[in-house]
Short mmCIF file of C-alpha atoms in Angstrom, two decimals:
data_model
loop_
_atom_site.label_atom_id
_atom_site.label_comp_id
_atom_site.label_asym_id
_atom_site.label_seq_id
_atom_site.Cartn_x
_atom_site.Cartn_y
_atom_site.Cartn_z
CA MET A 1 -13.95 -17.86 -0.52
CA ASN A 2 -10.95 -18.30 -2.43
CA TYR A 3 -8.15 -17.16 0.50
CA LEU A 4 -4.92 -17.25 -1.41
CA ASP A 5 -6.01 -16.08 -5.01
CA ARG A 6 -5.08 -12.59 -5.41
CA ARG A 7 -6.60 -11.35 -8.56
CA ASN A 8 -6.46 -7.31 -9.41
CA PHE A 9 -5.35 -5.83 -6.56
CA LEU A 10 -4.81 -2.11 -6.45
CA LYS A 11 -2.09 0.23 -7.53
CA LEU A 12 1.72 0.17 -8.08
CA SER A 13 4.04 -1.21 -5.44
CA THR A 14 4.99 0.70 -2.00
CA LEU A 15 8.42 -0.78 -0.94
CA ALA A 16 11.14 1.93 -0.71
CA LEU A 17 13.92 1.52 1.79
CA GLY A 18 15.23 3.59 4.68
CA GLY A 19 18.88 4.56 4.78
CA LEU A 20 19.30 4.33 0.98
CA SER A 21 20.09 7.38 -0.52
CA ALA A 22 19.69 8.70 -3.72
CA GLY A 23 23.39 8.62 -4.66
CA LEU A 24 23.18 4.73 -4.24
CA LEU A 25 20.11 4.56 -6.18
CA SER A 26 22.00 6.17 -8.98
CA ASN A 27 25.26 4.12 -8.59
CA PRO A 28 26.77 3.13 -11.90
CA SER A 29 27.30 -0.40 -10.48
CA MET A 30 23.65 -0.93 -10.18
CA ALA A 31 23.15 -0.79 -13.77
CA ARG A 32 25.00 -3.79 -14.00
CA GLY A 33 22.66 -5.82 -11.58
CA TYR A 34 22.67 -6.47 -8.02
CA LYS A 35 25.80 -7.55 -6.07
CA LYS A 36 24.00 -10.87 -5.16
CA ASN A 37 21.57 -13.27 -5.95
CA LEU A 38 18.37 -12.75 -3.98
CA ARG A 39 15.96 -15.78 -3.49
CA LEU A 40 12.26 -14.97 -3.45
CA GLY A 41 9.19 -17.30 -2.71
CA PHE A 42 5.68 -16.00 -3.86
CA VAL A 43 2.35 -16.42 -2.00
CA GLY A 44 -0.81 -15.28 -3.93
CA ILE A 45 -0.06 -15.09 -7.84
CA GLY A 46 -3.13 -13.97 -9.13
CA GLY A 47 -3.68 -10.78 -11.01
CA ARG A 48 -1.62 -8.50 -8.72
CA GLY A 49 0.53 -11.05 -7.76
CA SER A 50 1.61 -12.09 -11.24
CA TYR A 51 2.63 -8.34 -11.82
CA HIS A 52 4.78 -8.52 -9.09
CA LEU A 53 6.32 -11.81 -10.15
CA ASP A 54 6.70 -10.56 -13.63
CA THR A 55 8.52 -7.70 -12.26
CA ALA A 56 10.96 -9.78 -10.21
CA LEU A 57 11.52 -12.03 -13.35
CA GLY A 58 12.62 -9.08 -15.33
CA ILE A 59 15.36 -8.32 -12.80
CA THR A 60 18.88 -9.81 -13.04
CA GLY A 61 19.92 -11.78 -10.07
CA VAL A 62 16.48 -12.43 -8.75
CA GLU A 63 15.78 -16.05 -8.08
CA ILE A 64 12.23 -17.51 -7.50
CA PRO A 65 12.57 -20.98 -6.37
CA ALA A 66 9.13 -21.45 -4.77
CA ILE A 67 5.61 -20.36 -5.32
CA CYS A 68 2.22 -20.82 -3.44
CA ASP A 69 -1.40 -20.27 -4.35
CA ILE A 70 -4.62 -22.16 -4.01
CA ASP A 71 -5.84 -21.45 -7.62
CA PRO A 72 -4.08 -24.13 -10.20
CA GLU A 73 -4.63 -21.87 -13.16
CA ASN A 74 -2.61 -19.16 -11.43
CA LEU A 75 -0.03 -21.75 -9.87
CA TYR A 76 0.90 -23.08 -13.49
CA ARG A 77 0.83 -19.95 -15.10
CA ALA A 78 3.46 -18.77 -12.80
CA LYS A 79 5.51 -21.84 -13.18
CA ARG A 80 5.31 -21.44 -16.80
CA TRP A 81 6.58 -17.76 -16.70
CA ILE A 82 9.33 -18.65 -14.33
CA GLU A 83 10.65 -21.85 -16.47
CA GLU A 84 10.32 -19.22 -19.88
CA SER A 85 12.33 -16.63 -18.14
CA GLY A 86 15.30 -19.27 -18.01
CA GLN A 87 15.06 -20.35 -14.43
CA PRO A 88 14.61 -23.60 -13.02
CA SER A 89 11.32 -25.01 -12.53
CA PRO A 90 9.91 -23.86 -9.08
CA LYS A 91 8.70 -25.91 -5.91
CA LEU A 92 4.78 -25.66 -5.91
CA TYR A 93 3.03 -25.34 -2.81
CA ASP A 94 -0.77 -26.09 -3.27
CA LYS A 95 -1.69 -28.31 -0.51
CA GLY A 96 -4.69 -26.01 0.77
CA PRO A 97 -4.76 -22.38 2.13
CA THR A 98 -2.22 -22.41 4.77
CA ASP A 99 0.54 -24.60 2.75
CA PHE A 100 2.60 -21.22 2.58
CA ILE A 101 3.55 -22.12 6.38
CA ARG A 102 5.34 -25.05 4.72
CA MET A 103 6.81 -22.99 2.38
CA CYS A 104 8.21 -20.61 4.80
CA GLU A 105 9.43 -23.54 6.92
CA GLU A 106 11.32 -25.65 4.16
CA GLU A 107 12.45 -22.96 1.75
CA GLU A 108 15.73 -20.84 2.10
CA LEU A 109 14.74 -17.33 0.86
CA ASP A 110 15.81 -14.01 1.34
CA ALA A 111 12.13 -12.61 1.35
CA VAL A 112 8.39 -13.91 0.84
CA ILE A 113 6.35 -11.72 -1.47
CA CYS A 114 2.64 -11.70 -0.54
CA ALA A 115 -0.11 -10.79 -3.03
CA THR A 116 -2.91 -12.52 -1.31
CA PRO A 117 -6.62 -11.36 -0.23
CA TRP A 118 -6.47 -8.87 2.94
CA ASP A 119 -7.13 -11.57 5.84
CA THR A 120 -4.15 -13.30 5.00
CA HIS A 121 -1.60 -10.82 4.71
CA ALA A 122 -0.50 -10.85 8.61
CA PRO A 123 -0.57 -14.70 8.75
CA VAL A 124 1.73 -14.84 5.66
CA CYS A 125 3.96 -12.37 7.11
CA LEU A 126 4.36 -13.68 10.27
CA ALA A 127 5.24 -17.38 8.95
CA ALA A 128 8.10 -15.66 7.14
CA MET A 129 9.01 -13.83 9.68
CA LYS A 130 9.30 -16.71 12.45
CA ASN A 131 11.10 -18.82 10.02
CA GLY A 132 13.78 -16.26 9.23
CA LYS A 133 12.50 -14.32 6.26
CA HIS A 134 11.63 -10.68 5.40
CA ALA A 135 8.17 -10.20 4.09
CA ALA A 136 7.18 -7.51 1.40
CA CYS A 137 3.45 -7.42 1.24
CA GLU A 138 0.64 -5.75 -0.59
CA VAL A 139 -1.61 -3.55 1.63
CA PRO A 140 -2.97 -3.38 4.34
CA LEU A 141 -0.68 -5.53 6.77
CA ALA A 142 -3.07 -6.25 9.19
CA GLN A 143 -6.92 -6.30 9.95
CA THR A 144 -6.50 -6.05 13.62
CA LEU A 145 -4.49 -4.45 16.55
CA GLU A 146 -3.77 -7.81 17.91
CA GLU A 147 -2.24 -8.76 14.39
CA ALA A 148 -0.49 -5.35 14.28
CA TRP A 149 1.10 -5.89 17.70
CA GLU A 150 2.03 -9.41 16.87
CA LEU A 151 3.98 -8.24 13.93
CA VAL A 152 5.85 -5.66 15.70
CA GLU A 153 6.91 -7.94 18.28
CA THR A 154 7.93 -10.76 15.95
CA PHE A 155 10.07 -8.24 14.17
CA GLU A 156 11.62 -7.10 17.44
CA LYS A 157 12.14 -10.71 18.53
CA THR A 158 13.33 -12.12 15.01
CA GLY A 159 15.20 -9.11 13.49
CA LYS A 160 12.99 -9.76 10.21
CA TRP A 161 10.85 -7.38 9.04
CA ALA A 162 7.48 -7.14 7.39
CA SER A 163 6.66 -4.03 5.24
CA ILE A 164 3.76 -2.80 2.78
CA VAL A 165 6.47 -2.34 0.06
CA LEU A 166 4.37 -3.38 -2.51
CA GLY A 167 1.37 -1.21 -2.19
CA GLY A 168 2.66 1.98 -4.26
CA PHE A 169 5.24 4.50 -4.03
CA GLY A 170 4.46 8.14 -2.56
CA ASP A 171 4.62 11.46 -4.14
CA LEU A 172 8.06 12.62 -2.95
CA THR A 173 8.16 15.79 -5.17
CA MET A 174 4.90 16.83 -3.05
CA LEU A 175 6.89 15.82 0.16
CA ASN A 176 10.11 17.81 -1.09
CA MET A 177 7.86 21.18 -1.29
CA VAL A 178 7.14 20.28 2.43
CA ARG A 179 10.29 19.59 3.56
CA LYS A 180 11.85 22.34 1.83
CA GLY A 181 9.30 24.73 3.64
CA LEU A 182 7.40 25.99 0.27
CA LEU A 183 3.80 25.66 2.41
CA GLY A 184 4.94 26.72 5.77
CA ASP A 185 4.10 24.36 8.49
CA ILE A 186 1.78 21.48 7.67
CA LEU A 187 -2.03 21.88 9.29
CA HIS A 188 -4.01 19.58 7.55
CA ALA A 189 -4.34 16.92 4.89
CA GLU A 190 -7.36 15.59 3.09
CA SER A 191 -7.58 12.38 0.83
CA GLY A 192 -8.86 9.16 0.77
CA TYR A 193 -9.41 5.99 -1.21
CA ILE A 194 -12.20 7.09 -3.46
CA HIS A 195 -12.69 4.48 -6.12
CA ASP A 196 -15.76 3.03 -7.95
CA LEU A 197 -15.32 -0.48 -7.27
CA ARG A 198 -18.99 -1.74 -7.33
CA MET A 199 -18.34 -3.53 -10.66
CA VAL A 200 -15.51 -5.24 -8.71
CA LYS A 201 -17.12 -6.56 -5.80
CA PHE A 202 -19.58 -8.06 -7.87
CA ASN A 203 -17.04 -9.87 -10.22
CA PRO A 204 -16.26 -13.12 -8.38
CA GLU A 205 -14.02 -13.89 -11.83
CA GLU A 206 -11.97 -11.15 -10.88
CA GLU A 207 -11.99 -10.82 -7.21
CA PRO A 208 -13.83 -13.40 -5.44
CA TRP A 209 -13.03 -12.22 -1.78
CA ARG A 210 -13.51 -8.27 -2.49
CA LEU A 211 -17.20 -8.02 -1.56
CA GLN A 212 -17.22 -10.03 2.04
CA PRO A 213 -15.34 -7.04 3.63
CA ALA A 214 -18.18 -4.91 2.80
CA ILE A 215 -20.68 -7.42 3.91
CA ASP A 216 -18.77 -7.78 7.19
CA LYS A 217 -17.31 -4.41 8.33
CA ASN A 218 -17.91 -0.73 8.76
CA GLY A 219 -15.12 2.13 8.98
CA ASN A 220 -12.36 2.75 6.59
CA LEU A 221 -11.48 -0.55 5.29
CA TYR A 222 -8.57 0.73 2.92
CA PRO A 223 -6.29 3.27 4.21
CA ASP A 224 -3.00 2.57 2.95
CA HIS A 225 -2.95 4.50 -0.42
CA PRO A 226 -3.62 8.03 1.11
CA MET A 227 -1.49 7.03 4.10
CA ARG A 228 1.51 6.42 1.74
CA ASN A 229 1.64 10.26 1.17
CA MET A 230 -0.21 11.58 4.65
CA MET A 231 1.95 9.93 6.96
CA PRO A 232 5.70 11.18 5.56
CA LEU A 233 4.10 14.60 4.87
CA LEU A 234 2.97 14.84 8.74
CA ASP A 235 6.06 12.96 9.85
CA ILE A 236 4.04 10.25 11.42
CA ASN A 237 5.93 7.71 13.72
CA HIS A 238 9.35 10.20 12.63
CA GLY A 239 8.78 13.35 14.84
CA ASP A 240 5.01 13.01 15.51
CA ARG A 241 2.52 10.31 15.84
CA PHE A 242 -1.35 9.70 15.61
CA ASP A 243 -3.02 10.60 18.80
CA TYR A 244 -6.60 9.77 18.40
CA LEU A 245 -9.63 9.39 15.57
CA VAL A 246 -13.12 9.74 14.97
CA SER A 247 -15.17 8.04 12.42
CA MET A 248 -18.56 8.34 10.62
CA SER A 249 -20.17 6.28 7.93
CA THR A 250 -23.28 6.89 5.89
CA LYS A 251 -26.14 4.38 5.44
CA SER A 252 -25.37 1.66 3.29
CA GLY A 253 -27.37 1.09 0.22
CA MET A 254 -25.72 1.63 -3.28
CA LEU A 255 -24.27 -1.93 -3.43
CA ASN A 256 -28.18 -3.18 -3.38
CA GLU A 257 -29.18 -0.94 -5.93
CA TYR A 258 -26.28 -1.55 -8.30
CA ALA A 259 -27.35 -5.28 -8.01
CA LYS A 260 -30.71 -4.57 -8.50
CA ALA A 261 -29.83 -2.51 -11.73
CA GLN A 262 -27.45 -5.26 -12.91
CA TYR A 263 -29.04 -8.57 -11.74
CA GLY A 264 -32.64 -7.73 -11.05
CA GLU A 265 -34.53 -7.17 -7.97
CA LYS A 266 -34.60 -10.97 -7.21
CA HIS A 267 -31.16 -11.53 -6.96
CA PRO A 268 -29.49 -12.39 -3.78
CA TYR A 269 -26.77 -9.53 -3.80
CA ALA A 270 -30.28 -6.81 -4.17
CA THR A 271 -31.47 -7.29 -0.57
CA LYS A 272 -28.25 -8.54 0.92
CA LYS A 273 -27.28 -6.52 4.17
CA MET A 274 -24.18 -4.66 3.82
CA THR A 275 -22.64 -3.37 6.54
CA LEU A 276 -20.06 -0.95 5.27
CA GLY A 277 -21.53 2.62 4.68
CA ASP A 278 -21.45 3.91 1.15
CA TYR A 279 -19.35 6.95 2.55
CA ASN A 280 -16.71 6.95 5.69
CA ALA A 281 -14.94 9.82 6.95
CA SER A 282 -12.53 9.87 9.50
CA LEU A 283 -10.85 12.71 11.18
CA ILE A 284 -7.28 11.83 12.81
CA ARG A 285 -5.19 14.39 15.06
CA THR A 286 -1.70 14.06 15.70
CA VAL A 287 0.27 14.96 18.98
CA LYS A 288 1.54 18.06 17.66
CA GLY A 289 -1.74 19.41 16.54
CA LYS A 290 -1.68 18.44 12.91
CA MET A 291 -5.07 17.17 11.05
CA ILE A 292 -6.04 14.53 8.41
CA THR A 293 -9.25 14.23 6.77
CA LEU A 294 -9.29 10.70 5.56
CA ASN A 295 -12.27 9.35 3.26
CA HIS A 296 -13.56 5.98 2.06
CA ASP A 297 -15.87 5.59 -0.70
CA THR A 298 -15.92 2.53 -3.10
CA HIS A 299 -19.81 2.21 -3.48
CA THR A 300 -20.75 5.64 -5.45
CA PRO A 301 -20.18 6.88 -8.96
CA HIS A 302 -17.40 9.18 -9.20
CA PRO A 303 -14.06 9.96 -10.44
CA ARG A 304 -10.90 9.13 -8.62
CA GLU A 305 -9.71 10.93 -5.44
CA SER A 306 -7.89 14.31 -4.91
CA PHE A 307 -5.45 15.18 -2.49
CA ARG A 308 -5.60 18.78 -0.64
CA LEU A 309 -2.50 19.86 1.60
CA GLN A 310 -2.80 22.90 3.78
CA GLY A 311 -0.01 24.72 5.44
CA THR A 312 0.75 27.94 7.11
CA LYS A 313 1.99 29.63 3.98
CA GLY A 314 -0.38 27.94 1.03
CA ILE A 315 -2.27 25.34 -0.34
CA TYR A 316 -1.61 22.80 -2.88
CA LEU A 317 -4.52 20.53 -4.44
CA LYS A 318 -3.61 17.77 -6.16
CA GLU A 319 -5.93 16.03 -9.05
CA ARG A 320 -5.55 13.68 -11.25
CA ASP A 321 -5.58 16.23 -14.39
CA ASN A 322 -5.42 19.54 -12.34
CA GLN A 323 -2.82 20.00 -10.14
CA ARG A 324 -3.08 23.94 -8.49
CA ILE A 325 -1.24 25.84 -5.59
CA TYR A 326 -1.46 29.04 -3.94
CA ILE A 327 1.75 30.18 -1.96
CA GLU A 328 0.64 33.78 0.11
CA GLY A 329 3.47 36.44 -1.17
CA ARG A 330 4.56 34.56 -4.10
CA SER A 331 1.46 33.33 -6.30
CA PRO A 332 0.96 36.33 -8.80
CA GLU A 333 -2.89 36.68 -7.90
CA THR A 334 -4.12 37.03 -4.18
CA HIS A 335 -6.37 34.18 -3.21
CA GLN A 336 -6.18 32.80 -6.62
CA TRP A 337 -4.99 29.33 -7.85
CA GLU A 338 -1.92 29.06 -10.37
CA PRO A 339 -0.78 26.02 -12.04
CA ALA A 340 1.36 23.68 -9.99
CA ALA A 341 3.54 22.62 -13.00
CA PRO A 342 6.59 24.97 -12.13
CA TYR A 343 6.57 24.23 -8.43
CA LEU A 344 6.54 20.32 -9.22
CA GLU A 345 9.64 20.91 -11.40
CA GLU A 346 11.52 23.02 -9.25
CA TYR A 347 10.80 20.85 -6.17
CA ALA A 348 11.30 17.43 -8.07
CA HIS A 349 13.01 14.84 -5.51
CA ASP A 350 16.49 13.79 -5.83
CA ILE A 351 15.67 10.24 -5.46
CA ILE A 352 13.20 10.55 -8.48
CA LYS A 353 15.71 12.49 -10.31
CA ASN A 354 18.43 10.29 -9.93
CA TYR A 355 16.51 7.18 -10.38
CA ALA A 356 18.44 4.67 -12.97
CA PRO A 357 17.35 1.23 -12.30
CA PRO A 358 19.35 -1.78 -13.81
CA GLU A 359 17.96 -2.82 -17.21
CA ARG A 360 15.21 -5.46 -16.73
CA LYS A 361 14.81 -8.27 -19.02
CA GLY A 362 11.65 -8.70 -21.44
CA GLY A 363 9.36 -6.36 -22.22
CA ALA A 364 6.29 -4.67 -20.61
CA ILE A 365 5.67 -6.25 -17.24
CA ARG A 366 2.13 -8.31 -17.12
CA GLY A 367 -0.29 -8.44 -14.44
CA HIS A 368 -2.85 -6.02 -12.88
CA GLY A 369 -1.45 -2.70 -12.27
CA SER A 370 1.26 -2.86 -15.28
CA GLY A 371 -0.01 0.05 -17.46
CA GLY A 372 2.62 -1.16 -19.86
CA ILE A 373 5.44 -0.35 -17.66
CA THR A 374 8.77 -1.48 -19.05
CA GLN A 375 11.58 -0.28 -16.29
CA THR A 376 11.79 -1.68 -13.30
CA PRO A 377 9.45 -0.03 -10.50
CA ILE A 378 11.07 2.09 -8.11
CA ASN A 379 9.74 0.46 -5.09
CA TRP A 380 10.92 -2.97 -6.46
CA HIS A 381 14.46 -1.58 -7.11
CA ARG A 382 14.53 -0.14 -3.59
CA LEU A 383 13.33 -3.56 -2.06
CA LEU A 384 16.26 -5.24 -3.38
CA LEU A 385 18.65 -2.89 -2.65
CA ALA A 386 17.59 -3.13 1.31
CA LEU A 387 17.66 -6.99 1.07
CA GLN A 388 21.05 -7.00 -0.48
CA GLU A 389 22.46 -4.32 2.20
CA ASN A 390 20.45 -5.92 4.86
CA LYS A 391 18.58 -2.72 5.65
CA GLN A 392 15.02 -1.84 6.71
CA PRO A 393 12.75 -0.61 4.27
CA ASP A 394 11.41 2.93 4.02
CA TRP A 395 8.23 1.91 5.22
CA ASP A 396 9.35 -0.57 8.24
CA VAL A 397 6.94 -2.53 10.35
CA TYR A 398 6.05 0.22 12.77
CA ASP A 399 4.94 2.33 9.77
CA SER A 400 2.98 -0.39 7.78
CA VAL A 401 1.06 -1.34 11.17
CA THR A 402 0.13 2.18 11.95
CA SER A 403 -1.38 2.69 8.67
CA ALA A 404 -3.25 -0.69 8.89
CA ALA A 405 -4.61 0.20 12.57
CA ILE A 406 -6.92 2.47 11.00
CA ILE A 407 -9.01 -0.17 9.94
CA PRO A 408 -10.05 -1.56 13.19
CA LEU A 409 -9.75 2.02 14.94
CA THR A 410 -12.26 3.53 12.57
CA GLY A 411 -14.40 0.49 12.89
CA ALA A 412 -14.49 0.82 16.62
CA SER A 413 -15.42 4.52 16.36
CA VAL A 414 -18.23 4.08 14.05
CA ALA A 415 -19.63 1.47 16.20
CA ASP A 416 -19.37 3.77 19.20
CA LYS A 417 -21.67 6.50 17.60
CA SER A 418 -18.20 8.18 16.46
CA ARG A 419 -16.82 8.50 19.78
CA PRO A 420 -13.02 9.44 19.68
CA VAL A 421 -10.57 6.27 19.87
CA ASP A 422 -7.15 6.77 20.92
CA PHE A 423 -4.15 5.71 18.62
CA PRO A 424 -1.50 3.01 19.85
CA ASP A 425 1.95 3.96 19.77
CA PHE A 426 3.50 0.83 17.93
CA THR A 427 7.25 2.47 18.37
CA ARG A 428 6.55 2.64 21.87
CA GLY A 429 8.08 6.23 22.25
CA LYS A 430 10.76 5.93 19.74
CA TRP A 431 8.65 8.13 17.29
CA GLU A 432 10.17 11.53 18.50
CA THR A 433 13.80 10.62 17.48
CA ARG A 434 12.96 8.04 14.63
CA THR A 435 14.84 9.40 11.17
CA LYS A 436 12.17 10.95 8.55
CA LEU A 437 10.91 8.64 5.90
CA TYR A 438 12.90 9.00 2.81
CA SER A 439 15.66 11.20 4.05
#
C-alpha cells in the first residue's frame, strides 16, 4: 500500500484558530500579508496534499523549504510548483515511508502540513511535535485510543500542538443560530458521512489506500466531517462532553456487488471479505443529556448527507439544495417548514462576514477539493494567524482527538453486539470551563 501518497482526500480544510477574533481577521494590516515569514514542511503531496501546497504557495510570507512523499511523481510535481512560484528549490525527503521523521529532525519549520493516508496521520504529527514543530493535519488525527492519548500527552509535554485544521471549516451561521438562542436548548443533532465512494475505493490510481480500511475495520471510520459542526453546536469539550456511545452496522455486501458489476464475478474483489458494514449508525450521549445520531455510509448509491438539528424551540434541516427551518411561535404556519434563507442572512456569523484575507498570488488553487477557489480558504488564513501569534488553533489537540476517538470506540461497540462504550475525557476535567469554540 502506498503509505505516504495522498491522492484525492476529502473536503476543504478545517483549521481555524482559538482566540483569533473577527476583528483580527479583518485587520487591514493583514491585507498586506502576514507579520513574519512562516516556514512549512509538507508530508504527502498527492491530490489533497497538492491542494494544500498550492494554497500555501499563493500566500505571501509562506516559505516551503522541505517536502516529503514516497511517490516521485507527486514529489517532483511539488518541487516544480515551488520553483515556479519563485521560491528556492526545496529539500526532498524520499527515502522511504518514514523519511518524514528525518525531515522533522533536520528542518527548521514552524509547522508540518500532513496530508497522507489515515494510518500515518498520528505518526507524522507526533514526529513533528517531538521535534519542536506544530502539525496541521487532514482528518482523522488518530486511528486508536493509544495514538489519541499519545498526541495529548506529547502536546502537554512539548507545547507543540496537532490539529485537524485541514479537514474543512464548520458552518458558523448554524452555530450562531444556536448561540443566539433561535432553536432553544439543543437536544439532538443528526448527520454523518454519507458519500458514495464505491468507485473511489476500487480506483488504485486515485487512492490506492482507500479500500483497505473497509477490508479491515467495522464501525464509523470517518466521523470528522460531521463532527466539525456537531461538536461546537453541542459545546463538546467546552461546557459539555461525550459520555458514552453505542454503534451498530449492517451486513457488508455492496462493495462485492459493485465489483461484480464493474469487473465481473471472477474478479478477486467480487468475493473479497469486507469487514465494514454498508451502513453504520452510532448514538452518542453527552454528560448533560444531549444526543447525536452519527451515520456512515460509503457503499450504497445515494446523494450526499443532510444535517438535522433539533432544539427546544425549533428545528433546522440543512440539505444541499433545500434548507428549511421551523421555529415555534415565529414560523408563519404551525408545524410547517419555511425556507431558511432569511434566517441564514440574519444569523450570518461575524467571522464569515468580516473575512478579508490577504490577496493570494496566482489563479485558482490546484489539487483535489479546490473547486476553482481563488481566495485563500478561511481555515488556512486562521492557521497562519495562529502560527504567527503562537496561539492555539480553534480545533486544538483535545478536540481533534475527541473526534477521531469515535473510530475505535464505534468499532469496539459493534464488535460487542452494540453494547455501550464509555468515552474518554481527553481534557481530564477541563471541559467544564474551556472557552467555547469560535467564541
